[in-house]
Amino acid sequence: MSAHRPALLRTTLPVLTAFLAFVVTAWLSGNFLPPRELPSAIREKLAHLATHGDAYDVLFVGSSRIQNHIIPRLFDQLAASADQPIQSFNAGIPSMHAPEVDWFLEQILARPHARLRWVFVEADYFPTQLQEDQQGTLRGVAWHDWPRFQQLCQRLLIMKKGVGWRDQVGDTFERLRDFLQHLAAFGTRATHLGRGTQLFDRWRLALPPDSLNPEKLGPNRDGWLGANLDENDSSARLAQVLATRKASPPKPQQADRASQAALAKLLTKITRAGAVPIIVIPPRARANYFIPSPENASRAAAVIDLCDPRRHPELYDLENRIDLSHLNLQGAEIFTRLLAERFRQIAPSASPPR
């Protein structure tokens, strides 16, 4: 047995040395590469905030349920008072969930925000699966830095409770698949894999850097983009689900500790930036929806829950909907009005010092 050890060592040591040399060289190469390109889905909003960030008092951060549902121009008109004008910007991004939203908020707060006083942040679950449109893409790689990868690993260790062993085995394999996908994205980012080829292709083909597209800031250049009406689902099934939700409202749940920890990190970042966090819960025609824990709720100026059809039945009317998760323009106007009305009640008692 001992005679095989030197041979095994001679075989594995060069492989490990080569792998380590590759990792170290790739990591060090980051010091000589230009700034990392930003994904097209968020490039325009971050570039806009880099030059106009000091103009905004209010930011809205979250997924498409923020981007599609909050109209800043209408919110500003309704939320402003005679002695307190408001200017807001919608920084919502489709399919943005924890921990990507945590990375995105860091990018926002690293840019000018001298007037920033309030940040509305969406309460949302922490999914484990890397979405298909982010697998192997620039966006999927961009946010997989070490802090976010740590969050993902902690989330993946939380197993489902109250299920049989067969379900536990299946859940374990699903988590392993998710971990490998995230590990690949993290490894690509950490080693700058592919960035040299991108730079070489730009030089070889004389390609200009990706230009900005102002249309991605919306018609009012305030970040609001309405939901895609081409995807409007006016089917009988949607009407049936909405009616069911009115009769049997979605049940609030605090979910797992990783989801609450991710929300806590967002709230802490906002507070440290000198702004006041406000948690918003958009309407979702699902059986359950995520709510902050009492501790997280106490960290925010308010929790604006617009997911209860008993209190806001108009948000569950078919004529105001596109699908189970999104409102149309008419619904977005109603949502924005409700949000502005609630904000006017909050702002006087929760205003941070200028």
mmCIF file of C-alpha atoms in Angstrom:
data_model
loop_
_atom_site.group_PDB
_atom_site.id
_atom_site.type_symbol
_atom_site.label_atom_id
_atom_site.label_comp_id
_atom_site.label_asym_id
_atom_site.label_seq_id
_atom_site.Cartn_x
_atom_site.Cartn_y
_atom_site.Cartn_z
ATOM 1 C CA MET A 1 0.000 0.000 0.000
ATOM 2 C CA SER A 2 2.778 2.404 0.976
ATOM 3 C CA ALA A 3 4.659 1.643 -2.258
ATOM 4 C CA HIS A 4 1.817 3.127 -4.263
ATOM 5 C CA ARG A 5 1.784 6.401 -2.362
ATOM 6 C CA PRO A 6 4.876 7.964 -4.037
ATOM 7 C CA ALA A 7 3.502 7.011 -7.459
ATOM 8 C CA LEU A 8 0.100 8.503 -6.599
ATOM 9 C CA LEU A 9 1.774 11.628 -5.318
ATOM 10 C CA ARG A 10 3.878 11.955 -8.493
ATOM 11 C CA THR A 11 0.705 11.673 -10.557
ATOM 12 C CA THR A 12 -1.543 14.040 -8.645
ATOM 13 C CA LEU A 13 0.979 16.695 -7.614
ATOM 14 C CA PRO A 14 1.608 18.026 -11.174
ATOM 15 C CA VAL A 15 -2.136 18.115 -11.822
ATOM 16 C CA LEU A 16 -2.844 20.010 -8.616
ATOM 17 C CA THR A 17 0.071 22.361 -9.261
ATOM 18 C CA ALA A 18 -1.128 23.104 -12.798
ATOM 19 C CA PHE A 19 -4.680 23.701 -11.572
ATOM 20 C CA LEU A 20 -3.490 26.004 -8.793
ATOM 21 C CA ALA A 21 -1.248 27.896 -11.224
ATOM 22 C CA PHE A 22 -4.197 28.371 -13.574
ATOM 23 C CA VAL A 23 -6.448 29.658 -10.795
ATOM 24 C CA VAL A 24 -3.832 32.076 -9.426
ATOM 25 C CA THR A 25 -2.877 33.356 -12.894
ATOM 26 C CA ALA A 26 -6.502 33.832 -13.905
ATOM 27 C CA TRP A 27 -7.260 35.627 -10.649
ATOM 28 C CA LEU A 28 -4.253 37.939 -10.977
ATOM 29 C CA SER A 29 -5.137 38.723 -14.587
ATOM 30 C CA GLY A 30 -8.135 40.650 -13.269
ATOM 31 C CA ASN A 31 -5.761 43.443 -12.234
ATOM 32 C CA PHE A 32 -4.847 44.019 -15.887
ATOM 33 C CA LEU A 33 -8.270 43.730 -17.458
ATOM 34 C CA PRO A 34 -10.615 46.703 -17.973
ATOM 35 C CA PRO A 35 -13.740 46.984 -15.799
ATOM 36 C CA ARG A 36 -16.093 44.054 -16.141
ATOM 37 C CA GLU A 37 -18.893 44.553 -18.641
ATOM 38 C CA LEU A 38 -22.332 44.837 -17.103
ATOM 39 C CA PRO A 39 -25.252 42.706 -18.313
ATOM 40 C CA SER A 40 -27.479 44.456 -20.828
ATOM 41 C CA ALA A 41 -30.518 43.995 -18.589
ATOM 42 C CA ILE A 42 -29.106 46.359 -15.953
ATOM 43 C CA ARG A 43 -26.440 48.377 -17.786
ATOM 44 C CA GLU A 44 -28.713 51.269 -18.718
ATOM 45 C CA LYS A 45 -30.143 51.777 -15.243
ATOM 46 C CA LEU A 46 -26.770 51.720 -13.515
ATOM 47 C CA ALA A 47 -25.266 54.025 -16.141
ATOM 48 C CA HIS A 48 -28.169 56.434 -15.680
ATOM 49 C CA LEU A 49 -27.755 56.427 -11.903
ATOM 50 C CA ALA A 50 -24.014 57.008 -12.302
ATOM 51 C CA THR A 51 -24.746 60.392 -13.901
ATOM 52 C CA HIS A 52 -28.143 61.272 -12.406
ATOM 53 C CA GLY A 53 -28.158 59.453 -9.071
ATOM 54 C CA ASP A 54 -28.003 62.665 -7.039
ATOM 55 C CA ALA A 55 -31.340 63.771 -8.525
ATOM 56 C CA TYR A 56 -33.473 61.145 -6.794
ATOM 57 C CA ASP A 57 -35.096 61.082 -3.372
ATOM 58 C CA VAL A 58 -36.722 57.661 -3.810
ATOM 59 C CA LEU A 59 -35.622 54.403 -5.404
ATOM 60 C CA PHE A 60 -37.668 51.285 -6.088
ATOM 61 C CA VAL A 61 -35.698 48.007 -6.114
ATOM 62 C CA GLY A 62 -36.891 44.508 -6.959
ATOM 63 C CA SER A 63 -38.087 42.266 -9.765
ATOM 64 C CA SER A 64 -40.475 42.876 -12.668
ATOM 65 C CA ARG A 65 -43.232 43.262 -10.069
ATOM 66 C CA ILE A 66 -41.475 46.513 -9.183
ATOM 67 C CA GLN A 67 -40.356 47.542 -12.672
ATOM 68 C CA ASN A 68 -43.770 46.999 -14.271
ATOM 69 C CA HIS A 69 -46.018 48.159 -11.441
ATOM 70 C CA ILE A 70 -44.594 51.439 -10.110
ATOM 71 C CA ILE A 71 -44.825 54.503 -12.352
ATOM 72 C CA PRO A 72 -42.428 57.120 -10.903
ATOM 73 C CA ARG A 73 -43.979 60.113 -12.664
ATOM 74 C CA LEU A 74 -47.406 59.305 -11.186
ATOM 75 C CA PHE A 75 -45.918 58.417 -7.798
ATOM 76 C CA ASP A 76 -44.045 61.745 -7.646
ATOM 77 C CA GLN A 77 -47.199 63.714 -8.418
ATOM 78 C CA LEU A 78 -49.233 61.939 -5.750
ATOM 79 C CA ALA A 79 -46.573 61.570 -3.051
ATOM 80 C CA ALA A 80 -45.202 65.115 -3.148
ATOM 81 C CA SER A 81 -46.442 67.780 -0.796
ATOM 82 C CA ALA A 82 -46.217 71.562 -0.992
ATOM 83 C CA ASP A 83 -43.008 71.664 1.031
ATOM 84 C CA GLN A 84 -41.595 68.294 -0.041
ATOM 85 C CA PRO A 85 -41.257 67.624 -3.772
ATOM 86 C CA ILE A 86 -40.347 64.054 -4.687
ATOM 87 C CA GLN A 87 -38.349 62.619 -7.553
ATOM 88 C CA SER A 88 -38.124 58.846 -7.838
ATOM 89 C CA PHE A 89 -36.520 56.241 -10.077
ATOM 90 C CA ASN A 90 -37.639 52.695 -10.768
ATOM 91 C CA ALA A 91 -34.603 50.397 -10.487
ATOM 92 C CA GLY A 92 -36.607 47.189 -10.808
ATOM 93 C CA ILE A 93 -35.173 44.474 -13.064
ATOM 94 C CA PRO A 94 -37.105 41.491 -14.464
ATOM 95 C CA SER A 95 -36.369 38.150 -12.762
ATOM 96 C CA MET A 96 -34.152 39.751 -10.130
ATOM 97 C CA HIS A 97 -34.263 37.839 -6.866
ATOM 98 C CA ALA A 98 -31.959 37.239 -3.918
ATOM 99 C CA PRO A 99 -29.030 37.312 -3.881
ATOM 100 C CA GLU A 100 -28.681 39.116 -7.249
ATOM 101 C CA VAL A 101 -30.746 42.009 -5.909
ATOM 102 C CA ASP A 102 -28.244 42.325 -3.044
ATOM 103 C CA TRP A 103 -25.390 42.671 -5.547
ATOM 104 C CA PHE A 104 -27.426 45.116 -7.645
ATOM 105 C CA LEU A 105 -28.236 47.315 -4.654
ATOM 106 C CA GLU A 106 -24.506 47.494 -3.860
ATOM 107 C CA GLN A 107 -23.854 48.724 -7.403
ATOM 108 C CA ILE A 108 -26.552 51.388 -7.012
ATOM 109 C CA LEU A 109 -25.271 52.635 -3.665
ATOM 110 C CA ALA A 110 -21.711 52.779 -5.027
ATOM 111 C CA ARG A 111 -22.940 55.465 -7.425
ATOM 112 C CA PRO A 112 -23.929 59.048 -6.512
ATOM 113 C CA HIS A 113 -27.019 59.224 -4.287
ATOM 114 C CA ALA A 114 -26.651 62.431 -2.248
ATOM 115 C CA ARG A 115 -30.434 63.095 -2.149
ATOM 116 C CA LEU A 116 -31.522 59.521 -1.563
ATOM 117 C CA ARG A 117 -33.937 59.370 1.383
ATOM 118 C CA TRP A 118 -36.171 56.332 0.870
ATOM 119 C CA VAL A 119 -35.695 52.960 -0.796
ATOM 120 C CA PHE A 120 -38.653 50.700 -1.501
ATOM 121 C CA VAL A 121 -37.494 47.084 -1.596
ATOM 122 C CA GLU A 122 -39.594 44.092 -2.640
ATOM 123 C CA ALA A 123 -40.114 41.285 -0.147
ATOM 124 C CA ASP A 124 -39.362 38.081 -2.033
ATOM 125 C CA TYR A 125 -38.316 34.473 -1.576
ATOM 126 C CA PHE A 126 -34.699 33.344 -1.966
ATOM 127 C CA PRO A 127 -34.721 30.777 -4.807
ATOM 128 C CA THR A 128 -31.958 28.180 -5.125
ATOM 129 C CA GLN A 129 -32.195 27.484 -8.841
ATOM 130 C CA LEU A 130 -30.232 29.537 -11.356
ATOM 131 C CA GLN A 131 -32.761 30.652 -13.941
ATOM 132 C CA GLU A 132 -32.356 29.330 -17.465
ATOM 133 C CA ASP A 133 -31.840 32.785 -18.980
ATOM 134 C CA GLN A 134 -28.882 33.329 -16.609
ATOM 135 C CA GLN A 135 -27.077 30.034 -17.167
ATOM 136 C CA GLY A 136 -23.836 30.722 -19.018
ATOM 137 C CA THR A 137 -24.712 34.387 -19.583
ATOM 138 C CA LEU A 138 -22.962 37.611 -18.648
ATOM 139 C CA ARG A 139 -25.752 38.455 -16.218
ATOM 140 C CA GLY A 140 -25.562 35.077 -14.514
ATOM 141 C CA VAL A 141 -21.809 35.442 -14.013
ATOM 142 C CA ALA A 142 -21.760 39.128 -13.023
ATOM 143 C CA TRP A 143 -23.327 38.769 -9.578
ATOM 144 C CA HIS A 144 -21.683 35.478 -8.563
ATOM 145 C CA ASP A 145 -18.969 37.043 -6.431
ATOM 146 C CA TRP A 146 -17.793 35.564 -3.126
ATOM 147 C CA PRO A 147 -20.325 37.272 -0.787
ATOM 148 C CA ARG A 148 -23.252 36.194 -2.961
ATOM 149 C CA PHE A 149 -21.838 32.689 -3.433
ATOM 150 C CA GLN A 150 -21.614 32.344 0.347
ATOM 151 C CA GLN A 151 -25.277 33.321 0.642
ATOM 152 C CA LEU A 152 -26.197 30.725 -1.960
ATOM 153 C CA CYS A 153 -24.281 27.972 -0.174
ATOM 154 C CA GLN A 154 -26.015 28.805 3.097
ATOM 155 C CA ARG A 155 -29.396 28.744 1.363
ATOM 156 C CA LEU A 156 -28.678 25.404 -0.311
ATOM 157 C CA LEU A 157 -27.952 23.793 3.059
ATOM 158 C CA ILE A 158 -31.487 24.441 4.280
ATOM 159 C CA MET A 159 -33.548 21.339 3.612
ATOM 160 C CA LYS A 160 -37.298 21.106 3.363
ATOM 161 C CA LYS A 161 -39.081 20.118 6.551
ATOM 162 C CA GLY A 162 -41.890 17.662 7.064
ATOM 163 C CA VAL A 163 -41.357 15.577 3.918
ATOM 164 C CA GLY A 164 -40.582 11.899 3.473
ATOM 165 C CA TRP A 165 -37.176 10.464 2.796
ATOM 166 C CA ARG A 166 -37.890 9.962 -0.907
ATOM 167 C CA ASP A 167 -38.677 13.660 -1.279
ATOM 168 C CA GLN A 168 -35.579 14.497 0.746
ATOM 169 C CA VAL A 169 -33.424 12.444 -1.637
ATOM 170 C CA GLY A 170 -34.967 14.161 -4.651
ATOM 171 C CA ASP A 171 -34.537 17.555 -3.017
ATOM 172 C CA THR A 172 -30.878 16.759 -2.286
ATOM 173 C CA PHE A 173 -30.169 15.948 -5.922
ATOM 174 C CA GLU A 174 -31.936 19.130 -7.044
ATOM 175 C CA ARG A 175 -29.810 21.166 -4.640
ATOM 176 C CA LEU A 176 -26.650 19.463 -5.890
ATOM 177 C CA ARG A 177 -27.598 20.383 -9.463
ATOM 178 C CA ASP A 178 -28.267 23.974 -8.387
ATOM 179 C CA PHE A 179 -24.963 24.126 -6.497
ATOM 180 C CA LEU A 180 -22.980 22.970 -9.527
ATOM 181 C CA GLN A 181 -24.644 25.616 -11.695
ATOM 182 C CA HIS A 182 -23.817 28.349 -9.199
ATOM 183 C CA LEU A 183 -20.301 26.971 -8.724
ATOM 184 C CA ALA A 184 -19.703 27.153 -12.474
ATOM 185 C CA ALA A 185 -20.865 30.789 -12.552
ATOM 186 C CA PHE A 186 -18.750 31.652 -9.500
ATOM 187 C CA GLY A 187 -15.684 29.925 -10.968
ATOM 188 C CA THR A 188 -16.118 31.744 -14.277
ATOM 189 C CA ARG A 189 -16.303 35.080 -12.514
ATOM 190 C CA ALA A 190 -13.455 34.416 -10.083
ATOM 191 C CA THR A 191 -11.035 33.274 -12.798
ATOM 192 C CA HIS A 192 -12.160 35.869 -15.400
ATOM 193 C CA LEU A 193 -12.684 32.984 -17.786
ATOM 194 C CA GLY A 194 -13.584 34.201 -21.253
ATOM 195 C CA ARG A 195 -12.848 37.880 -20.683
ATOM 196 C CA GLY A 196 -9.563 37.757 -22.566
ATOM 197 C CA THR A 197 -11.289 36.231 -25.576
ATOM 198 C CA GLN A 198 -13.949 38.950 -25.472
ATOM 199 C CA LEU A 199 -11.304 41.669 -25.459
ATOM 200 C CA PHE A 200 -9.376 39.990 -28.282
ATOM 201 C CA ASP A 201 -12.513 39.722 -30.411
ATOM 202 C CA ARG A 202 -13.251 43.416 -29.859
ATOM 203 C CA TRP A 203 -9.727 44.330 -30.941
ATOM 204 C CA ARG A 204 -9.697 41.909 -33.890
ATOM 205 C CA LEU A 205 -13.114 42.943 -35.176
ATOM 206 C CA ALA A 206 -12.782 46.609 -34.151
ATOM 207 C CA LEU A 207 -16.034 46.374 -32.235
ATOM 208 C CA PRO A 208 -17.064 49.384 -30.145
ATOM 209 C CA PRO A 209 -18.037 48.886 -26.500
ATOM 210 C CA ASP A 210 -21.677 48.068 -25.970
ATOM 211 C CA SER A 211 -23.637 51.279 -26.417
ATOM 212 C CA LEU A 212 -26.449 52.302 -24.102
ATOM 213 C CA ASN A 213 -30.062 52.086 -25.174
ATOM 214 C CA PRO A 214 -32.138 54.891 -23.586
ATOM 215 C CA GLU A 215 -35.349 53.068 -24.491
ATOM 216 C CA LYS A 216 -34.561 50.557 -21.743
ATOM 217 C CA LEU A 217 -35.133 53.366 -19.234
ATOM 218 C CA GLY A 218 -38.776 53.547 -20.271
ATOM 219 C CA PRO A 219 -40.847 56.212 -22.016
ATOM 220 C CA ASN A 220 -40.277 58.738 -19.223
ATOM 221 C CA ARG A 221 -36.583 57.834 -18.685
ATOM 222 C CA ASP A 222 -37.405 57.016 -15.069
ATOM 223 C CA GLY A 223 -36.883 53.256 -15.167
ATOM 224 C CA TRP A 224 -40.554 52.285 -15.468
ATOM 225 C CA LEU A 225 -41.355 49.785 -18.188
ATOM 226 C CA GLY A 226 -44.901 48.479 -18.430
ATOM 227 C CA ALA A 227 -45.579 44.763 -18.661
ATOM 228 C CA ASN A 228 -45.600 43.205 -22.112
ATOM 229 C CA LEU A 229 -49.213 43.364 -23.283
ATOM 230 C CA ASP A 230 -48.450 40.766 -25.973
ATOM 231 C CA GLU A 231 -48.248 38.229 -23.149
ATOM 232 C CA ASN A 232 -51.641 39.179 -21.727
ATOM 233 C CA ASP A 233 -53.418 36.110 -20.411
ATOM 234 C CA SER A 234 -57.155 36.795 -20.464
ATOM 235 C CA SER A 235 -58.028 33.128 -20.368
ATOM 236 C CA ALA A 236 -60.821 31.599 -18.387
ATOM 237 C CA ARG A 237 -58.192 29.865 -16.254
ATOM 238 C CA LEU A 238 -56.702 33.190 -15.122
ATOM 239 C CA ALA A 239 -60.179 34.485 -14.289
ATOM 240 C CA GLN A 240 -60.836 31.326 -12.300
ATOM 241 C CA VAL A 241 -57.557 31.616 -10.353
ATOM 242 C CA LEU A 242 -58.220 35.273 -9.532
ATOM 243 C CA ALA A 243 -61.706 34.413 -8.316
ATOM 244 C CA THR A 244 -60.249 31.627 -6.195
ATOM 245 C CA ARG A 245 -57.721 33.985 -4.657
ATOM 246 C CA LYS A 246 -60.466 36.454 -3.763
ATOM 247 C CA ALA A 247 -62.407 33.693 -2.080
ATOM 248 C CA SER A 248 -59.338 32.112 -0.512
ATOM 249 C CA PRO A 249 -56.667 34.825 -0.130
ATOM 250 C CA PRO A 250 -52.954 33.995 -0.386
ATOM 251 C CA LYS A 251 -51.463 32.953 2.922
ATOM 252 C CA PRO A 252 -48.515 34.993 4.247
ATOM 253 C CA GLN A 253 -45.471 32.968 5.262
ATOM 254 C CA GLN A 254 -42.085 33.917 6.666
ATOM 255 C CA ALA A 255 -40.422 31.087 4.705
ATOM 256 C CA ASP A 256 -36.883 29.993 5.552
ATOM 257 C CA ARG A 257 -34.230 31.823 7.528
ATOM 258 C CA ALA A 258 -32.079 32.366 4.415
ATOM 259 C CA SER A 259 -34.839 34.402 2.762
ATOM 260 C CA GLN A 260 -35.193 36.508 5.906
ATOM 261 C CA ALA A 261 -31.402 36.905 6.169
ATOM 262 C CA ALA A 262 -31.226 38.085 2.551
ATOM 263 C CA LEU A 263 -33.915 40.693 3.228
ATOM 264 C CA ALA A 264 -32.101 41.787 6.398
ATOM 265 C CA LYS A 265 -28.922 42.404 4.372
ATOM 266 C CA LEU A 266 -30.830 44.662 1.978
ATOM 267 C CA LEU A 267 -32.366 46.647 4.822
ATOM 268 C CA THR A 268 -28.983 47.059 6.513
ATOM 269 C CA LYS A 269 -27.351 48.320 3.313
ATOM 270 C CA ILE A 270 -30.104 50.888 2.821
ATOM 271 C CA THR A 271 -29.860 52.144 6.404
ATOM 272 C CA ARG A 272 -26.077 52.415 6.242
ATOM 273 C CA ALA A 273 -26.442 54.495 3.086
ATOM 274 C CA GLY A 274 -28.412 57.030 5.134
ATOM 275 C CA ALA A 275 -31.810 56.187 3.652
ATOM 276 C CA VAL A 276 -34.992 54.721 5.098
ATOM 277 C CA PRO A 277 -36.083 51.273 3.848
ATOM 278 C CA ILE A 278 -39.732 50.552 3.072
ATOM 279 C CA ILE A 279 -40.792 46.987 2.343
ATOM 280 C CA VAL A 280 -43.398 46.506 -0.379
ATOM 281 C CA ILE A 281 -45.284 43.291 -1.146
ATOM 282 C CA PRO A 282 -46.808 43.330 -4.658
ATOM 283 C CA PRO A 283 -49.973 41.348 -5.450
ATOM 284 C CA ARG A 284 -49.353 37.753 -6.506
ATOM 285 C CA ALA A 285 -52.249 35.445 -7.312
ATOM 286 C CA ARG A 286 -50.549 32.481 -5.678
ATOM 287 C CA ALA A 287 -51.452 30.284 -2.743
ATOM 288 C CA ASN A 288 -48.715 31.789 -0.547
ATOM 289 C CA TYR A 289 -46.617 34.930 -0.424
ATOM 290 C CA PHE A 290 -43.501 35.995 1.448
ATOM 291 C CA ILE A 291 -43.660 38.430 4.360
ATOM 292 C CA PRO A 292 -40.834 39.806 6.508
ATOM 293 C CA SER A 293 -40.260 38.460 9.979
ATOM 294 C CA PRO A 294 -41.195 40.769 12.876
ATOM 295 C CA GLU A 295 -37.505 41.601 13.283
ATOM 296 C CA ASN A 296 -37.143 42.589 9.628
ATOM 297 C CA ALA A 297 -40.412 44.501 9.712
ATOM 298 C CA SER A 298 -39.035 46.551 12.606
ATOM 299 C CA ARG A 299 -35.981 47.459 10.517
ATOM 300 C CA ALA A 300 -38.164 49.223 7.934
ATOM 301 C CA ALA A 301 -40.305 52.340 8.188
ATOM 302 C CA ALA A 302 -43.282 50.283 7.044
ATOM 303 C CA VAL A 303 -44.382 47.085 5.355
ATOM 304 C CA ILE A 304 -46.832 47.920 2.565
ATOM 305 C CA ASP A 305 -48.729 44.717 1.883
ATOM 306 C CA LEU A 306 -50.753 44.990 -1.322
ATOM 307 C CA CYS A 307 -51.110 41.243 -1.756
ATOM 308 C CA ASP A 308 -54.322 40.771 0.227
ATOM 309 C CA PRO A 309 -57.366 40.673 -2.117
ATOM 310 C CA ARG A 310 -59.691 41.338 0.814
ATOM 311 C CA ARG A 311 -58.157 44.778 1.287
ATOM 312 C CA HIS A 312 -57.300 45.471 -2.369
ATOM 313 C CA PRO A 313 -59.711 43.445 -4.541
ATOM 314 C CA GLU A 314 -59.169 45.753 -7.521
ATOM 315 C CA LEU A 315 -55.636 44.377 -7.902
ATOM 316 C CA TYR A 316 -57.161 40.939 -8.482
ATOM 317 C CA ASP A 317 -59.698 42.024 -11.109
ATOM 318 C CA LEU A 318 -59.132 40.405 -14.494
ATOM 319 C CA GLU A 319 -59.261 43.738 -16.330
ATOM 320 C CA ASN A 320 -56.242 44.933 -14.326
ATOM 321 C CA ARG A 321 -54.119 41.826 -14.866
ATOM 322 C CA ILE A 322 -51.779 40.319 -17.424
ATOM 323 C CA ASP A 323 -51.011 37.088 -15.599
ATOM 324 C CA LEU A 324 -50.771 35.662 -12.085
ATOM 325 C CA SER A 325 -47.850 37.915 -11.136
ATOM 326 C CA HIS A 326 -48.197 41.046 -13.268
ATOM 327 C CA LEU A 327 -50.582 43.964 -13.675
ATOM 328 C CA ASN A 328 -51.341 45.787 -16.911
ATOM 329 C CA LEU A 329 -51.087 49.578 -17.284
ATOM 330 C CA GLN A 330 -54.417 50.188 -15.608
ATOM 331 C CA GLY A 331 -53.431 47.916 -12.741
ATOM 332 C CA ALA A 332 -50.023 49.590 -12.450
ATOM 333 C CA GLU A 333 -51.710 52.974 -12.071
ATOM 334 C CA ILE A 334 -53.896 51.619 -9.263
ATOM 335 C CA PHE A 335 -50.883 50.004 -7.589
ATOM 336 C CA THR A 336 -48.851 53.224 -7.827
ATOM 337 C CA ARG A 337 -51.707 55.276 -6.346
ATOM 338 C CA LEU A 338 -52.042 52.909 -3.397
ATOM 339 C CA LEU A 339 -48.293 53.011 -2.825
ATOM 340 C CA ALA A 340 -48.147 56.820 -2.978
ATOM 341 C CA GLU A 341 -51.093 57.141 -0.601
ATOM 342 C CA ARG A 342 -49.397 54.883 1.926
ATOM 343 C CA PHE A 343 -46.084 56.700 1.466
ATOM 344 C CA ARG A 344 -47.647 60.046 2.289
ATOM 345 C CA GLN A 345 -48.711 58.576 5.619
ATOM 346 C CA ILE A 346 -45.218 57.213 6.296
ATOM 347 C CA ALA A 347 -42.941 59.996 5.086
ATOM 348 C CA PRO A 348 -43.586 62.691 7.747
ATOM 349 C CA SER A 349 -42.679 60.372 10.622
ATOM 350 C CA ALA A 350 -39.895 58.456 8.893
ATOM 351 C CA SER A 351 -37.967 61.137 7.025
ATOM 352 C CA PRO A 352 -34.203 60.835 7.401
ATOM 353 C CA PRO A 353 -32.211 64.021 8.026
ATOM 354 C CA ARG A 354 -31.019 65.721 4.874
#
